[in-house]
Short mmCIF file of C-alpha atoms and ligand atoms in Angstrom, two decimals:
data_model
loop_
_atom_site.label_atom_id
_atom_site.label_comp_id
_atom_site.label_asym_id
_atom_site.label_seq_id
_atom_site.Cartn_x
_atom_site.Cartn_y
_atom_site.Cartn_z
CA MET V 1 0.01 -0.11 -0.04
CA SER V 2 1.36 3.55 -0.92
CA GLU V 3 2.03 6.08 1.81
CA THR V 4 -0.99 8.03 0.38
CA ASN V 5 -3.34 5.06 0.68
CA LEU V 6 -2.10 4.28 4.11
CA SER V 7 -2.85 7.89 5.21
CA HIS V 8 -6.60 7.52 3.64
CA THR V 9 -6.87 4.42 5.47
CA LYS V 10 -5.59 6.02 8.85
CA TRP V 11 -8.26 8.80 8.50
CA MET V 12 -11.13 6.48 7.64
CA LYS V 13 -10.22 4.34 10.64
CA ARG V 14 -10.43 7.52 12.64
CA ALA V 15 -13.94 8.21 11.25
CA ILE V 16 -14.94 4.61 12.18
CA TYR V 17 -13.51 4.95 15.59
CA LEU V 18 -15.64 8.13 16.06
CA ALA V 19 -18.64 6.49 14.75
CA SER V 20 -18.18 3.66 17.40
CA LEU V 21 -18.63 6.40 20.05
CA GLY V 22 -22.38 6.06 19.17
CA ASN V 23 -22.31 2.34 20.03
CA ASN V 24 -25.59 1.56 21.96
CA THR V 25 -27.17 4.97 21.38
CA THR V 26 -27.80 5.74 17.63
CA SER V 27 -30.71 3.29 16.89
CA PRO V 28 -32.61 3.48 14.70
CA ASN V 29 -29.97 5.41 13.08
CA PRO V 30 -26.40 4.23 11.85
CA LYS V 31 -23.24 4.88 13.61
CA VAL V 32 -21.42 7.51 11.70
CA GLY V 33 -18.09 9.34 12.19
CA ALA V 34 -16.60 12.13 9.96
CA VAL V 35 -13.23 13.65 9.68
CA ILE V 36 -12.19 16.87 7.85
CA LEU V 37 -8.64 17.83 6.77
CA ASP V 38 -7.71 21.05 5.13
CA LYS V 39 -6.35 21.49 1.68
CA ASN V 40 -2.95 20.79 3.04
CA GLY V 41 -3.96 17.35 4.68
CA TYR V 42 -4.04 18.65 8.41
CA LEU V 43 -6.85 17.55 10.65
CA ILE V 44 -9.20 20.56 11.14
CA SER V 45 -12.30 18.96 12.49
CA GLU V 46 -14.27 15.76 13.43
CA GLY V 47 -17.71 14.66 14.57
CA PHE V 48 -19.79 11.67 15.29
CA HIS V 49 -23.67 10.94 15.54
CA PHE V 50 -24.70 10.31 19.02
CA LYS V 51 -28.47 9.82 18.92
CA ALA V 52 -31.57 10.10 16.48
CA GLY V 53 -32.51 13.88 16.35
CA MET V 54 -29.16 15.09 17.23
CA LEU V 55 -26.50 16.34 14.69
CA HIS V 56 -25.33 13.95 11.99
CA ALA V 57 -21.58 13.15 12.09
CA GLU V 58 -20.90 15.48 9.26
CA ALA V 59 -22.91 18.26 10.69
CA MET V 60 -21.22 18.07 14.04
CA ALA V 61 -17.77 18.10 12.11
CA PHE V 62 -18.75 21.23 10.40
CA LYS V 63 -19.93 22.80 13.83
CA ASN V 64 -16.46 21.94 15.31
CA LEU V 65 -14.63 23.42 12.40
CA LYS V 66 -11.81 25.79 13.47
CA LYS V 67 -10.98 27.04 10.00
CA HIS V 68 -12.71 26.97 6.63
CA ALA V 69 -12.67 23.56 4.78
CA LYS V 70 -12.18 24.95 1.21
CA GLY V 71 -10.21 22.74 -0.97
CA GLY V 72 -10.01 20.18 1.77
CA SER V 73 -11.31 16.48 2.20
CA MET V 74 -13.79 14.65 4.16
CA TYR V 75 -13.71 10.84 5.45
CA VAL V 76 -17.15 9.34 6.51
CA ASN V 77 -17.87 5.77 6.91
CA LEU V 78 -21.56 6.10 5.51
CA GLU V 79 -22.80 7.80 2.29
CA PRO V 80 -23.94 11.41 3.37
CA CYS V 81 -27.48 11.83 3.46
CA CYS V 82 -29.37 13.98 0.75
CA HIS V 83 -32.83 14.09 2.44
CA LYS V 84 -34.38 16.37 5.11
CA GLY V 85 -35.08 14.11 8.02
CA LYS V 86 -34.99 15.47 11.65
CA THR V 87 -31.98 17.44 10.68
CA PRO V 88 -31.04 19.18 7.27
CA PRO V 89 -29.05 17.05 4.30
CA CYS V 90 -25.31 16.82 5.06
CA VAL V 91 -24.77 16.78 1.34
CA ASP V 92 -25.74 20.55 1.14
CA LYS V 93 -23.47 21.30 3.88
CA ILE V 94 -20.34 19.54 2.27
CA ILE V 95 -20.91 21.17 -1.19
CA SER V 96 -21.26 24.69 0.40
CA SER V 97 -18.04 24.17 2.39
CA GLY V 98 -15.96 23.93 -0.67
CA ILE V 99 -14.48 20.52 0.16
CA LYS V 100 -13.04 18.96 -2.86
CA LYS V 101 -12.83 15.20 -2.05
CA VAL V 102 -15.05 13.14 -0.07
CA TYR V 103 -14.14 9.34 0.99
CA VAL V 104 -16.99 7.19 1.74
CA SER V 105 -16.81 3.54 3.04
CA ILE V 106 -20.31 2.25 2.00
CA GLN V 107 -23.43 3.63 0.29
CA ASP V 108 -26.44 4.10 2.43
CA PRO V 109 -28.40 0.72 2.42
CA ASP V 110 -31.80 2.36 2.13
CA LYS V 111 -32.70 1.68 -1.38
CA ARG V 112 -34.56 5.08 -1.53
CA VAL V 113 -31.56 7.04 -0.98
CA SER V 114 -28.59 4.72 -1.66
CA GLY V 115 -26.36 6.42 -4.28
CA LYS V 116 -28.05 9.69 -4.43
CA GLY V 117 -26.07 11.50 -1.96
CA ILE V 118 -22.77 10.47 -3.71
CA LYS V 119 -24.47 11.44 -7.09
CA LEU V 120 -25.19 14.92 -5.80
CA LEU V 121 -21.65 15.35 -4.53
CA LYS V 122 -20.29 14.34 -7.93
CA GLU V 123 -22.63 16.61 -9.83
CA SER V 124 -21.27 19.50 -7.93
CA GLY V 125 -17.87 18.64 -8.91
CA ILE V 126 -16.54 16.98 -5.74
CA GLN V 127 -14.27 13.92 -6.14
CA VAL V 128 -15.96 10.93 -4.40
CA HIS V 129 -14.00 7.68 -3.51
CA LEU V 130 -16.12 4.96 -2.38
CA GLY V 131 -15.09 1.70 -0.74
CA LEU V 132 -12.35 2.73 1.71
CA CYS V 133 -12.34 0.34 4.89
CA LYS V 134 -15.59 -1.13 3.49
CA LYS V 135 -15.37 -4.32 5.56
CA GLU V 136 -14.92 -2.57 8.84
CA ALA V 137 -17.66 -0.08 7.93
CA LEU V 138 -20.07 -2.93 7.13
CA ASP V 139 -19.26 -4.66 10.24
CA LEU V 140 -19.76 -1.62 12.47
CA ASN V 141 -23.44 -1.05 11.05
CA LYS V 142 -24.38 -4.60 10.23
CA ALA V 143 -27.54 -4.46 12.37
CA PHE V 144 -28.51 -1.07 10.81
CA ILE V 145 -27.86 -2.43 7.31
CA TYR V 146 -29.71 -5.71 8.09
CA ARG V 147 -32.84 -4.00 9.21
CA ASN V 148 -32.93 -1.53 6.42
CA ILE V 149 -32.58 -4.24 3.63
CA THR V 150 -34.73 -6.96 5.37
CA LYS V 151 -37.22 -4.76 7.38
CA LYS V 152 -36.34 -7.17 10.22
CA ALA V 153 -34.27 -6.60 13.41
CA PHE V 154 -30.95 -8.23 13.51
CA GLY V 155 -31.19 -11.22 16.05
CA VAL V 156 -28.67 -12.55 18.44
CA LEU V 157 -29.64 -15.63 20.54
CA LYS V 158 -28.11 -15.97 23.86
CA TRP V 159 -28.06 -18.86 26.20
CA ALA V 160 -26.16 -20.48 29.11
CA MET V 161 -25.38 -24.18 29.58
CA SER V 162 -23.27 -26.81 31.17
CA ILE V 163 -20.58 -28.35 29.59
CA ASP V 164 -22.85 -31.26 28.61
CA GLY V 165 -24.97 -28.84 26.71
CA ARG V 166 -27.90 -28.58 29.41
CA ILE V 167 -29.70 -25.35 30.11
CA GLY V 168 -31.57 -26.68 33.18
CA LEU V 169 -32.40 -29.73 35.31
CA LYS V 170 -35.73 -31.72 34.30
CA ASN V 171 -37.46 -30.03 37.09
CA GLY V 172 -36.68 -26.67 35.45
CA LYS V 173 -34.12 -25.58 38.13
CA SER V 174 -31.35 -23.68 36.40
CA LYS V 175 -30.06 -21.03 38.82
CA TRP V 176 -27.05 -20.75 38.23
CA ILE V 177 -25.39 -22.60 35.71
CA THR V 178 -22.67 -19.88 34.82
CA ASN V 179 -20.48 -17.94 37.16
CA GLU V 180 -21.11 -14.49 38.58
CA GLU V 181 -18.80 -12.79 36.29
CA SER V 182 -20.56 -14.26 33.11
CA ARG V 183 -23.86 -13.31 34.58
CA SER V 184 -22.79 -9.76 35.09
CA LEU V 185 -21.18 -9.65 31.63
CA VAL V 186 -24.68 -10.50 30.26
CA HIS V 187 -26.14 -7.35 32.11
CA SER V 188 -23.62 -5.10 30.50
CA TYR V 189 -23.74 -6.84 27.07
CA ARG V 190 -27.53 -6.37 26.89
CA ALA V 191 -26.74 -2.50 26.45
CA GLU V 192 -25.77 -3.30 22.89
CA PHE V 193 -29.39 -4.15 22.20
CA ASP V 194 -32.44 -2.20 21.45
CA ALA V 195 -34.80 -4.94 22.80
CA ILE V 196 -34.64 -8.20 24.72
CA ILE V 197 -37.01 -10.95 23.94
CA ILE V 198 -38.35 -14.04 25.89
CA GLY V 199 -41.38 -16.20 25.68
CA GLY V 200 -44.12 -16.56 28.00
CA ASN V 201 -42.81 -19.69 29.72
CA THR V 202 -39.54 -18.12 30.63
CA LEU V 203 -41.50 -15.19 32.13
CA ARG V 204 -43.48 -17.70 34.31
CA LYS V 205 -40.53 -19.86 35.25
CA ASP V 206 -37.74 -17.46 35.85
CA ASN V 207 -39.44 -13.98 36.36
CA PRO V 208 -36.38 -12.18 35.06
CA PHE V 209 -35.70 -8.43 35.11
CA LEU V 210 -33.99 -8.38 31.66
CA THR V 211 -32.16 -5.01 32.40
CA THR V 212 -28.57 -3.94 31.98
CA ARG V 213 -28.64 -3.14 35.71
CA GLY V 214 -28.35 0.73 34.83
CA SER V 215 -25.63 0.53 32.24
CA LYS V 216 -27.93 1.74 29.50
CA ASN V 217 -30.46 4.71 29.93
CA PRO V 218 -33.11 4.11 28.73
CA GLU V 219 -32.98 0.51 29.33
CA PRO V 220 -33.70 -1.79 26.30
CA LEU V 221 -37.29 -2.52 25.59
CA ARG V 222 -38.46 -5.89 27.07
CA VAL V 223 -40.40 -8.08 24.77
CA VAL V 224 -42.75 -11.13 25.86
CA PHE V 225 -43.99 -13.19 23.15
CA THR V 226 -46.89 -15.43 23.97
CA LYS V 227 -49.43 -17.59 22.33
CA SER V 228 -51.72 -17.98 25.31
CA LEU V 229 -51.46 -14.58 27.07
CA ASP V 230 -51.44 -16.61 30.32
CA LEU V 231 -49.05 -14.42 32.05
CA PRO V 232 -48.82 -13.76 35.85
CA SER V 233 -50.44 -10.70 37.34
CA LYS V 234 -47.12 -10.08 39.40
CA SER V 235 -43.93 -10.07 37.38
CA ASN V 236 -40.52 -8.05 37.49
CA LEU V 237 -41.29 -7.05 33.92
CA TRP V 238 -44.43 -5.16 35.01
CA ASP V 239 -42.23 -2.56 36.78
CA CYS V 240 -42.34 0.07 34.16
CA LYS V 241 -40.14 2.37 36.13
CA LYS V 242 -37.10 0.18 35.51
CA ALA V 243 -37.92 -0.36 31.85
CA LYS V 244 -40.41 -0.37 29.06
CA THR V 245 -42.00 -3.81 28.31
CA ILE V 246 -44.31 -4.81 25.58
CA VAL V 247 -46.22 -8.04 25.36
CA ILE V 248 -46.77 -9.28 21.84
CA TYR V 249 -49.48 -12.04 21.52
CA ASP V 250 -50.84 -14.14 18.96
CA SER V 251 -54.57 -13.06 18.59
CA SER V 252 -55.59 -16.40 17.09
CA THR V 253 -54.51 -18.45 20.24
CA ALA V 254 -54.71 -16.19 23.12
CA ASP V 255 -57.35 -15.79 25.74
CA GLU V 256 -57.79 -12.03 25.87
CA SER V 257 -59.46 -12.21 29.18
CA TYR V 258 -55.91 -12.43 30.65
CA LEU V 259 -55.15 -9.00 29.36
CA THR V 260 -56.63 -7.66 32.80
CA ARG V 261 -53.45 -9.17 34.47
CA ILE V 262 -51.19 -6.85 32.62
CA PRO V 263 -50.65 -3.31 34.01
CA LYS V 264 -51.74 -0.34 31.78
CA CYS V 265 -48.11 0.78 31.51
CA VAL V 266 -47.20 -2.32 29.60
CA GLU V 267 -47.70 -1.99 25.82
CA VAL V 268 -49.64 -4.73 24.18
CA GLU V 269 -49.49 -5.72 20.67
CA LYS V 270 -51.64 -8.16 18.70
CA VAL V 271 -49.97 -10.27 15.82
CA SER V 272 -51.94 -12.70 13.68
CA SER V 273 -49.75 -15.63 14.04
CA ASP V 274 -47.17 -17.29 16.35
CA ASN V 275 -44.42 -17.02 13.65
CA PRO V 276 -41.49 -15.22 15.65
CA GLU V 277 -40.66 -13.44 12.25
CA LEU V 278 -43.46 -11.16 13.22
CA ILE V 279 -41.51 -9.88 16.39
CA SER V 280 -38.47 -9.19 14.15
CA LYS V 281 -40.68 -7.09 11.91
CA VAL V 282 -42.63 -5.40 14.72
CA LEU V 283 -39.53 -4.41 16.59
CA ALA V 284 -37.86 -3.37 13.23
CA LYS V 285 -40.88 -1.11 12.51
CA ARG V 286 -40.28 0.43 16.08
CA GLY V 287 -36.78 1.40 15.03
CA CYS V 288 -34.79 -1.67 16.84
CA ASN V 289 -31.67 -2.53 14.86
CA LYS V 290 -30.34 -5.02 16.96
CA VAL V 291 -32.38 -7.54 19.27
CA LEU V 292 -31.35 -10.15 21.87
CA TRP V 293 -33.34 -13.45 22.09
CA GLU V 294 -33.06 -14.85 25.64
CA CYS V 295 -35.49 -17.41 25.38
CA GLY V 296 -35.87 -21.12 26.20
CA PRO V 297 -35.69 -24.09 23.84
CA LYS V 298 -39.18 -23.72 22.22
CA LEU V 299 -39.05 -20.24 21.16
CA ALA V 300 -35.32 -20.45 20.38
CA THR V 301 -36.02 -23.16 17.85
CA ALA V 302 -39.05 -21.45 16.23
CA ALA V 303 -36.86 -18.19 16.11
CA ILE V 304 -33.96 -20.04 14.27
CA GLN V 305 -36.46 -21.87 11.90
CA SER V 306 -38.13 -18.54 10.97
CA ASN V 307 -34.71 -16.96 10.31
CA CYS V 308 -34.77 -14.51 13.17
CA ILE V 309 -31.23 -15.32 14.34
CA GLN V 310 -28.10 -14.02 12.84
CA GLU V 311 -25.63 -14.57 15.58
CA ILE V 312 -25.26 -16.68 18.65
CA ILE V 313 -23.58 -16.20 22.00
CA THR V 314 -23.49 -18.92 24.42
CA PHE V 315 -21.84 -19.17 27.84
CA ILE V 316 -20.50 -22.65 28.70
CA ALA V 317 -19.78 -23.50 32.41
CA PRO V 318 -17.63 -26.44 33.43
CA LYS V 319 -20.45 -28.35 35.07
CA ILE V 320 -22.23 -31.44 34.28
CA LEU V 321 -25.98 -31.80 34.62
CA GLY V 322 -26.57 -35.07 32.92
CA GLY V 323 -29.69 -36.90 32.45
CA GLU V 324 -31.78 -37.60 29.46
CA ASN V 325 -34.44 -35.28 30.57
CA SER V 326 -32.38 -32.27 31.52
CA MET V 327 -33.26 -29.30 29.23
CA ASN V 328 -31.39 -28.75 26.06
CA PRO V 329 -30.97 -25.29 24.47
CA PHE V 330 -33.20 -26.39 21.43
CA GLY V 331 -36.07 -28.57 20.62
CA ASP V 332 -36.00 -30.87 17.50
CA PHE V 333 -35.26 -29.38 14.16
CA GLU V 334 -36.23 -32.64 12.60
CA PHE V 335 -32.88 -33.02 10.82
CA ARG V 336 -32.43 -36.46 9.25
CA GLU V 337 -29.14 -35.96 7.41
CA MET V 338 -25.87 -34.32 8.66
CA HIS V 339 -25.91 -31.96 5.74
CA GLU V 340 -29.23 -30.40 6.81
CA ILE V 341 -27.70 -29.37 10.34
CA ILE V 342 -27.12 -25.87 11.12
CA LYS V 343 -23.49 -24.69 10.56
CA LEU V 344 -22.23 -21.46 12.25
CA SER V 345 -18.96 -19.62 11.27
CA ASP V 346 -16.58 -17.07 12.37
CA SER V 347 -16.45 -18.31 16.11
CA GLN V 348 -14.70 -16.14 18.60
CA VAL V 349 -13.96 -17.81 21.99
CA SER V 350 -13.06 -16.07 25.37
CA PHE V 351 -12.80 -17.09 28.91
CA ILE V 352 -14.71 -15.54 31.84
CA GLY V 353 -13.08 -17.20 34.89
CA ASP V 354 -13.63 -20.72 34.15
CA ASP V 355 -16.64 -20.31 32.01
CA ILE V 356 -16.24 -20.10 28.19
CA CYS V 357 -18.00 -17.62 25.93
CA VAL V 358 -18.39 -18.60 22.25
CA LYS V 359 -19.91 -16.16 19.67
CA SER V 360 -20.59 -17.43 16.09
CA LEU V 361 -22.30 -16.24 13.11
CA PHE V 362 -25.29 -17.71 11.10
CA LYS V 363 -25.02 -17.54 7.34
CA THR V 364 -26.89 -14.17 6.74
CA ASN V 365 -28.70 -14.02 3.41
CA PHE V 366 -30.01 -10.59 2.42
N1 NAP E 401 -30.15 -21.41 30.38
C1 NAP E 401 -30.63 -20.47 29.61
O1 NAP E 401 -29.92 -19.72 28.99
C2 NAP E 401 -31.99 -20.12 29.62
C3 NAP E 401 -32.68 -19.03 28.87
C4 NAP E 401 -33.92 -18.83 28.75
C5 NAP E 401 -34.86 -19.88 29.27
N2 NAP E 401 -34.33 -20.74 30.00
C6 NAP E 401 -35.20 -21.92 30.52
O2 NAP E 401 -36.16 -22.21 29.54
C7 NAP E 401 -37.33 -22.72 29.96
C8 NAP E 401 -38.42 -22.11 29.22
O3 NAP E 401 -38.35 -22.75 27.96
P1 NAP E 401 -39.36 -22.44 26.90
O4 NAP E 401 -38.86 -23.07 25.64
O5 NAP E 401 -40.71 -22.77 27.22
O6 NAP E 401 -39.01 -20.87 26.60
P2 NAP E 401 -39.86 -19.55 26.33
O7 NAP E 401 -38.69 -18.50 26.16
O8 NAP E 401 -40.92 -19.13 27.19
O9 NAP E 401 -40.55 -19.85 24.82
C9 NAP E 401 -41.64 -20.65 24.89
C10 NAP E 401 -42.95 -19.78 24.96
O10 NAP E 401 -42.86 -18.72 23.95
C11 NAP E 401 -44.28 -18.35 23.59
N3 NAP E 401 -44.31 -18.55 22.17
C12 NAP E 401 -45.02 -17.70 21.15
N4 NAP E 401 -44.84 -18.14 20.02
C13 NAP E 401 -44.18 -19.29 20.02
C14 NAP E 401 -43.75 -20.18 18.84
N5 NAP E 401 -43.92 -19.95 17.75
N6 NAP E 401 -42.98 -21.32 19.28
C15 NAP E 401 -42.66 -21.48 20.60
N7 NAP E 401 -43.08 -20.51 21.53
C16 NAP E 401 -43.82 -19.62 21.30
C17 NAP E 401 -45.17 -19.36 24.29
O11 NAP E 401 -45.62 -18.65 25.39
P3 NAP E 401 -47.01 -18.91 26.07
O12 NAP E 401 -46.74 -20.26 26.83
O13 NAP E 401 -47.07 -17.82 27.17
O14 NAP E 401 -48.01 -18.82 24.97
C18 NAP E 401 -44.24 -20.42 24.57
O15 NAP E 401 -44.59 -21.20 25.78
C19 NAP E 401 -37.37 -22.26 31.43
O16 NAP E 401 -37.24 -23.13 32.53
C20 NAP E 401 -36.22 -21.21 31.61
O17 NAP E 401 -35.50 -21.25 32.71
C21 NAP E 401 -33.12 -21.17 30.07
ZN1 ZN E 402 -26.71 13.50 7.26
#
């Protein structure tokens, strides 16, 4: 790589780093960072997008500008916007600043705007270079991109199990399989997500809080998916001061008289079938880019079968539960041949005390 290319990469990596400062806060928007250099290649400003409704990265960089940008260049990890949303279009600001070159990692995935921002910049005489640090930029905003293209929320399934692959005893007892450190890591890990999903049975059996224990404000939305609506009238999820909760139920199977058990502060949404894909769609519509499925075997199996899961994270404890009837993380997928089984990729392994954490990816087709 030539010295010039190296320095372009360096500035785009800086923009990507700035974008990552919006981790956990920008949904439904993407994470974007911008760097401005003057005509001699010196850094004169930078910015990032923090939250929907607040300045876009490019606009923040212009706001922070110490001297004029005429003849200079900009590095930004996502195509600048050209439509007026909650804030004015960034393309107009770039054009009027006199910037001559714009380096963009990836196009906006939204088909309605994709390529238009770049086209407008080019039409005004600005040189646009697309594709710098593309892989890193795609990775940073993969959940945002996934939601925009599929209209579904990017799903991560998480479970905790013993070394013999069990998530609980046959009597349902499972507290606790993993160590304290792993459990507190899960609390902070939840902050990466816009919503956390369980099924009605996990609510009945475990009565979880599903919060980050204060590491994100507001807390992620808590979602209960139920076919029956047979939920208890007392539940930690009904405490709306801690976090918002929504109950999504299948109107064709539920007994709606149970609605009286759910307090008014909890939102309720009807869907017309028990296909978990509907949750991914409902949550995407509400602006959730990335959601965490913390459900038991039945809903986890259904969620995988209906393509709601793009990544898994499992915590494995060096403990043996044994027994044919202990709980498995999944039900039967009805595979009959080895070529049918689910193969994951890109595994990352880490140790949390003597627990092991494995993250792997599903093949994501979109
Ligand atoms: N170790 C771990 O990581 C872990 C994590 C989560 C849960 N668990 C354990 O798992 C057990 C619960 O397992 P579970 O499989 O019953 O979990 P679940 O998370 O409650 O999912 C099943 C429930 O989801 C609802 N549901 C809605 N649509 C569905 C569909 N299409 N397919 C399946 N379910 C649908 C139903 O609720 P309704 O019955 O209300 O209609 C159903 O009973 C508990 O003992 C809990 O402790 C362990
Ligand atoms: Zn913008």
